[in-house]
Short mmCIF file of C-alpha atoms in Angstrom, two decimals:
data_model
loop_
_atom_site.label_atom_id
_atom_site.label_comp_id
_atom_site.label_asym_id
_atom_site.label_seq_id
_atom_site.Cartn_x
_atom_site.Cartn_y
_atom_site.Cartn_z
CA MET A 595 -23.80 122.38 -49.80
CA ALA A 596 -20.65 121.31 -48.07
CA ASP A 597 -18.44 121.78 -50.92
CA GLU A 598 -19.27 125.14 -51.44
CA HIS A 599 -17.01 128.30 -50.23
CA PHE A 600 -18.28 131.25 -48.99
CA PHE A 601 -17.14 133.91 -48.54
CA TYR A 602 -18.19 137.74 -47.33
CA ILE A 603 -18.66 140.70 -49.97
CA SER A 604 -19.27 144.19 -49.05
CA PRO A 605 -22.08 145.60 -50.85
CA ASN A 606 -19.56 148.40 -51.89
CA ASN A 607 -17.53 145.94 -53.41
CA ILE A 608 -20.38 144.51 -56.21
CA SER A 609 -20.85 146.96 -59.33
CA LYS A 610 -22.82 145.59 -61.51
CA ASN A 611 -21.92 142.13 -62.58
CA CYS A 612 -18.84 142.22 -61.13
CA PHE A 613 -17.17 141.20 -57.48
CA THR A 614 -13.94 142.14 -55.65
CA LEU A 615 -13.01 140.36 -52.37
CA ASP A 616 -10.96 142.21 -49.66
CA ALA A 617 -7.74 141.19 -49.32
CA GLU A 618 -8.71 139.20 -45.68
CA GLU A 619 -10.88 136.74 -48.26
CA ALA A 620 -8.78 136.86 -51.30
CA HIS A 621 -5.93 135.56 -48.65
CA HIS A 622 -7.89 132.46 -47.63
CA ALA A 623 -9.72 131.73 -51.47
CA VAL A 624 -6.28 131.65 -53.39
CA ASN A 625 -3.52 131.06 -50.22
CA VAL A 626 -6.06 128.34 -47.84
CA LEU A 627 -8.69 127.10 -49.96
CA ARG A 628 -6.28 127.44 -53.18
CA LEU A 629 -9.08 128.38 -55.68
CA LYS A 630 -8.39 128.67 -59.44
CA ALA A 631 -10.08 130.95 -62.29
CA GLU A 632 -13.25 129.91 -63.06
CA ASP A 633 -13.85 128.20 -60.18
CA GLU A 634 -17.69 129.06 -58.44
CA ILE A 635 -18.00 130.61 -54.97
CA TRP A 636 -20.91 131.72 -52.92
CA LEU A 637 -20.75 135.72 -51.76
CA LEU A 638 -22.32 136.99 -48.94
CA ASP A 639 -23.11 140.36 -48.25
CA GLY A 640 -24.37 139.92 -44.89
CA VAL A 641 -27.60 142.10 -45.33
CA GLY A 642 -29.50 139.59 -46.55
CA THR A 643 -28.14 138.75 -50.14
CA ALA A 644 -25.99 135.59 -51.30
CA TYR A 645 -24.48 135.83 -54.89
CA ARG A 646 -23.34 132.91 -57.15
CA GLY A 647 -20.03 133.93 -58.60
CA ILE A 648 -16.74 132.59 -60.35
CA ILE A 649 -13.44 134.18 -60.02
CA LYS A 650 -12.15 135.42 -63.09
CA ASN A 651 -8.75 136.91 -61.44
CA ASN A 652 -7.15 135.72 -58.94
CA GLY A 653 -3.82 136.93 -58.63
CA GLN A 654 -2.93 139.97 -55.89
CA GLU A 655 -6.77 141.22 -56.20
CA VAL A 656 -9.53 138.19 -55.89
CA SER A 657 -12.58 139.50 -58.82
CA GLY A 658 -14.96 137.63 -60.61
CA GLU A 659 -18.44 137.88 -62.00
CA ILE A 660 -21.53 137.54 -60.68
CA ILE A 661 -23.83 134.68 -61.94
CA ALA A 662 -27.18 134.42 -59.78
CA GLU A 663 -28.40 136.79 -56.66
CA SER A 664 -30.50 134.80 -54.04
CA PRO A 665 -32.39 137.46 -51.85
CA GLY A 666 -33.12 136.44 -48.22
CA PHE A 667 -30.73 133.20 -49.05
CA SER A 668 -30.87 130.56 -45.73
CA GLU A 669 -32.75 133.40 -43.38
CA PRO A 670 -35.56 131.68 -41.16
CA LYS A 671 -39.13 132.79 -42.15
CA VAL A 672 -39.76 133.80 -38.68
CA LYS A 673 -36.93 136.99 -37.04
CA MET A 674 -35.87 135.60 -33.85
CA HIS A 675 -34.11 137.70 -31.12
CA LEU A 676 -32.29 136.82 -28.18
CA ALA A 677 -31.84 137.74 -24.67
CA VAL A 678 -30.10 135.70 -22.81
CA GLY A 679 -27.90 135.71 -19.77
CA LEU A 680 -24.12 135.97 -19.88
CA ILE A 681 -22.72 132.50 -19.18
CA LYS A 682 -19.26 131.49 -18.55
CA LYS A 683 -17.23 132.61 -21.48
CA ASP A 684 -16.38 129.27 -23.45
CA ARG A 685 -19.65 128.45 -23.09
CA PHE A 686 -21.07 131.99 -24.71
CA GLU A 687 -18.97 131.72 -27.07
CA TRP A 688 -20.29 128.58 -28.23
CA LEU A 689 -23.79 129.23 -27.41
CA LEU A 690 -23.10 132.27 -30.03
CA GLU A 691 -21.97 130.24 -32.87
CA LYS A 692 -24.81 127.55 -32.37
CA ALA A 693 -27.08 130.83 -32.32
CA VAL A 694 -26.27 132.03 -35.52
CA GLU A 695 -26.34 128.34 -37.12
CA PHE A 696 -30.20 128.23 -35.34
CA GLY A 697 -30.73 131.46 -37.32
CA ALA A 698 -31.24 134.22 -35.00
CA VAL A 699 -31.04 137.47 -36.34
CA SER A 700 -29.92 139.26 -33.06
CA ILE A 701 -28.43 138.51 -30.21
CA THR A 702 -28.34 140.45 -26.48
CA PRO A 703 -26.14 139.63 -23.49
CA LEU A 704 -28.10 140.00 -20.52
CA LEU A 705 -26.66 141.12 -17.13
CA LEU A 706 -28.20 139.47 -14.76
CA ALA A 707 -28.92 138.47 -10.66
CA ARG A 708 -27.01 134.97 -11.37
CA CYS A 709 -25.09 135.41 -14.35
CA VAL A 710 -21.29 134.51 -12.95
CA LYS A 711 -19.84 136.73 -16.18
CA LYS A 712 -20.18 140.02 -16.43
CA SER A 713 -18.70 141.25 -19.46
CA LEU A 714 -18.06 140.37 -22.80
CA ASN A 715 -15.52 140.60 -25.51
CA MET A 716 -17.62 141.88 -27.93
CA GLU A 717 -14.48 142.38 -30.50
CA ARG A 718 -13.93 138.63 -30.65
CA ALA A 719 -17.76 137.78 -30.09
CA LEU A 720 -17.91 139.81 -33.42
CA LYS A 721 -15.64 137.80 -35.07
CA ILE A 722 -17.41 134.56 -34.06
CA VAL A 723 -20.72 135.28 -34.98
CA ARG A 724 -19.64 136.45 -38.74
CA THR A 725 -17.34 133.35 -38.71
CA ALA A 726 -20.37 131.49 -38.01
CA ALA A 727 -22.29 133.36 -40.53
CA LYS A 728 -20.21 132.19 -43.58
CA GLN A 729 -19.43 128.74 -42.04
CA CYS A 730 -23.46 127.97 -42.49
CA GLY A 731 -23.67 129.97 -45.52
CA ARG A 732 -26.33 133.22 -43.75
CA SER A 733 -26.89 136.23 -46.09
CA ARG A 734 -27.40 137.99 -43.16
CA PHE A 735 -24.78 138.52 -40.60
CA PRO A 736 -26.75 138.52 -36.80
CA ILE A 737 -26.10 141.79 -34.72
CA ILE A 738 -24.73 140.94 -31.18
CA HIS A 739 -25.21 143.87 -28.89
CA GLU A 740 -23.44 144.98 -26.12
CA PRO A 741 -24.52 143.75 -22.38
CA ILE A 742 -27.17 144.99 -21.07
CA SER A 743 -29.93 145.04 -17.87
CA LEU A 744 -32.50 142.94 -17.88
CA ILE A 745 -34.98 146.16 -17.36
CA GLN A 746 -33.16 148.43 -19.94
CA PHE A 747 -33.24 145.60 -22.46
CA ILE A 748 -37.18 145.15 -21.69
CA ASP A 749 -37.87 149.17 -22.07
CA LYS A 750 -36.46 149.45 -25.16
CA SER A 751 -37.52 146.24 -27.02
CA ILE A 752 -40.40 146.80 -29.26
CA LYS A 753 -40.81 143.57 -30.73
CA CYS A 754 -43.00 140.62 -29.61
CA ILE A 755 -41.46 139.16 -26.09
CA VAL A 756 -41.79 135.39 -24.85
CA CYS A 757 -39.63 134.42 -21.68
CA LEU A 758 -38.25 131.26 -21.26
CA ASN A 759 -38.47 129.49 -17.60
CA SER A 760 -39.04 126.13 -16.09
CA TYR A 761 -42.16 127.06 -14.10
CA GLY A 762 -44.34 128.03 -17.71
CA GLU A 763 -47.87 127.99 -17.87
CA GLN A 764 -47.65 126.79 -21.47
CA SER A 765 -45.14 124.90 -23.90
CA LEU A 766 -43.18 127.45 -25.56
CA ALA A 767 -44.78 125.03 -28.80
CA SER A 768 -47.86 125.56 -27.51
CA TRP A 769 -47.53 129.36 -27.88
CA GLN A 770 -45.89 129.66 -31.04
CA LYS A 771 -48.90 127.53 -32.32
CA ASP A 772 -51.15 129.77 -31.00
CA VAL A 773 -48.98 133.09 -31.94
CA GLN A 774 -47.53 131.98 -34.57
CA PRO A 775 -45.17 135.31 -35.03
CA ASN A 776 -43.36 136.66 -37.57
CA GLU A 777 -41.10 138.29 -35.07
CA VAL A 778 -40.18 137.50 -31.34
CA THR A 779 -37.42 137.82 -28.90
CA MET A 780 -37.04 134.90 -26.44
CA LEU A 781 -35.39 135.95 -23.02
CA ILE A 782 -33.30 133.22 -21.50
CA GLY A 783 -31.79 133.06 -18.36
CA PRO A 784 -27.94 131.95 -17.02
CA GLU A 785 -27.50 129.29 -15.24
CA GLY A 786 -29.75 128.92 -11.98
CA ASP A 787 -32.20 131.00 -14.40
CA PHE A 788 -33.92 134.02 -12.95
CA SER A 789 -34.21 135.74 -9.92
CA GLU A 790 -37.11 136.20 -8.35
CA ASN A 791 -37.22 139.92 -8.40
CA GLU A 792 -36.30 139.19 -12.15
CA MET A 793 -39.15 137.16 -12.57
CA THR A 794 -41.52 139.76 -10.84
CA VAL A 795 -40.27 142.35 -13.24
CA ILE A 796 -41.19 139.89 -16.22
CA ARG A 797 -44.75 139.21 -14.99
CA GLU A 798 -45.43 143.13 -14.76
CA LYS A 799 -44.38 143.83 -17.91
CA ASN A 800 -46.99 140.85 -18.84
CA ILE A 801 -44.68 138.87 -20.88
CA PRO A 802 -45.38 135.73 -21.46
CA ILE A 803 -44.04 132.92 -19.76
CA VAL A 804 -43.59 129.40 -21.13
CA SER A 805 -41.45 126.32 -20.84
CA LEU A 806 -39.40 123.85 -23.26
CA GLY A 807 -40.71 121.05 -20.72
CA SER A 808 -39.63 119.52 -17.81
CA ARG A 809 -36.18 118.57 -18.08
CA ARG A 810 -33.82 121.46 -16.69
CA LEU A 811 -31.62 122.57 -19.71
CA ARG A 812 -28.29 124.19 -20.05
CA THR A 813 -28.66 127.99 -21.48
CA GLU A 814 -26.89 127.21 -24.46
CA THR A 815 -29.20 124.27 -24.89
CA ALA A 816 -32.38 126.34 -24.67
CA VAL A 817 -31.25 128.50 -27.11
CA MET A 818 -31.00 126.07 -29.93
CA THR A 819 -33.99 124.00 -28.24
CA ALA A 820 -36.21 127.63 -28.41
CA LEU A 821 -34.52 128.62 -31.73
CA ASN A 822 -35.80 125.27 -33.43
CA ILE A 823 -39.44 125.51 -31.74
CA ILE A 824 -40.25 128.71 -32.99
CA GLU A 825 -38.83 128.37 -36.92
CA PHE A 826 -40.16 124.72 -37.41
CA GLY A 827 -42.77 124.78 -34.70
CA GLY A 828 -43.38 121.77 -32.20
CA LEU A 829 -44.15 118.02 -32.36
CA ASN A 830 -45.67 118.32 -29.03
CA ASP A 831 -47.83 120.83 -26.48
#
């Protein structure tokens, strides 16, 4: 879908079979992409539906007609949540972008003992997530949460949780095959992994501990690998 152009459209800007882009998206369509009347575009509402539309007016206001609706467009069958230790700014921003591309529906930064970063620019993070979602054509824009401690996250989470750790008793691929979850939360540590105290908490909460194999992976690589295994399954146990 390399030739398709994706734009965010607020559900409030859709009326029957007509759409109107907001000012920022209209500027991008007309002044950056040079789109004209009768050009076809894709509209993403960010909450789970994509639309195919045709531009009818590309003056100061960009509006047009919706010709098709696709609920769940480009979304994985498994709802995948990430809770991941904060890492250095440039690497965490790259992680956010790739997590969106690989299908995460939510991302929660964790404040862990071995984190070198203790804060996150939420405004910038939200922009990265939305831009990545538009770039890869996702109809549902992932939620990025404020950083939180491990205990706080575990206590408030009601979803199926699994922890990725190099000493896991079972591979993630094998766990995925056995459980076949419809929704899952993956705990992933920062550089240096979870501390001993954090692993004790995870064990006390009876959270399954699984591995991605014998090789030590960077946090962002582990994120992409884990998301891919959960969505598509693993070839090897």
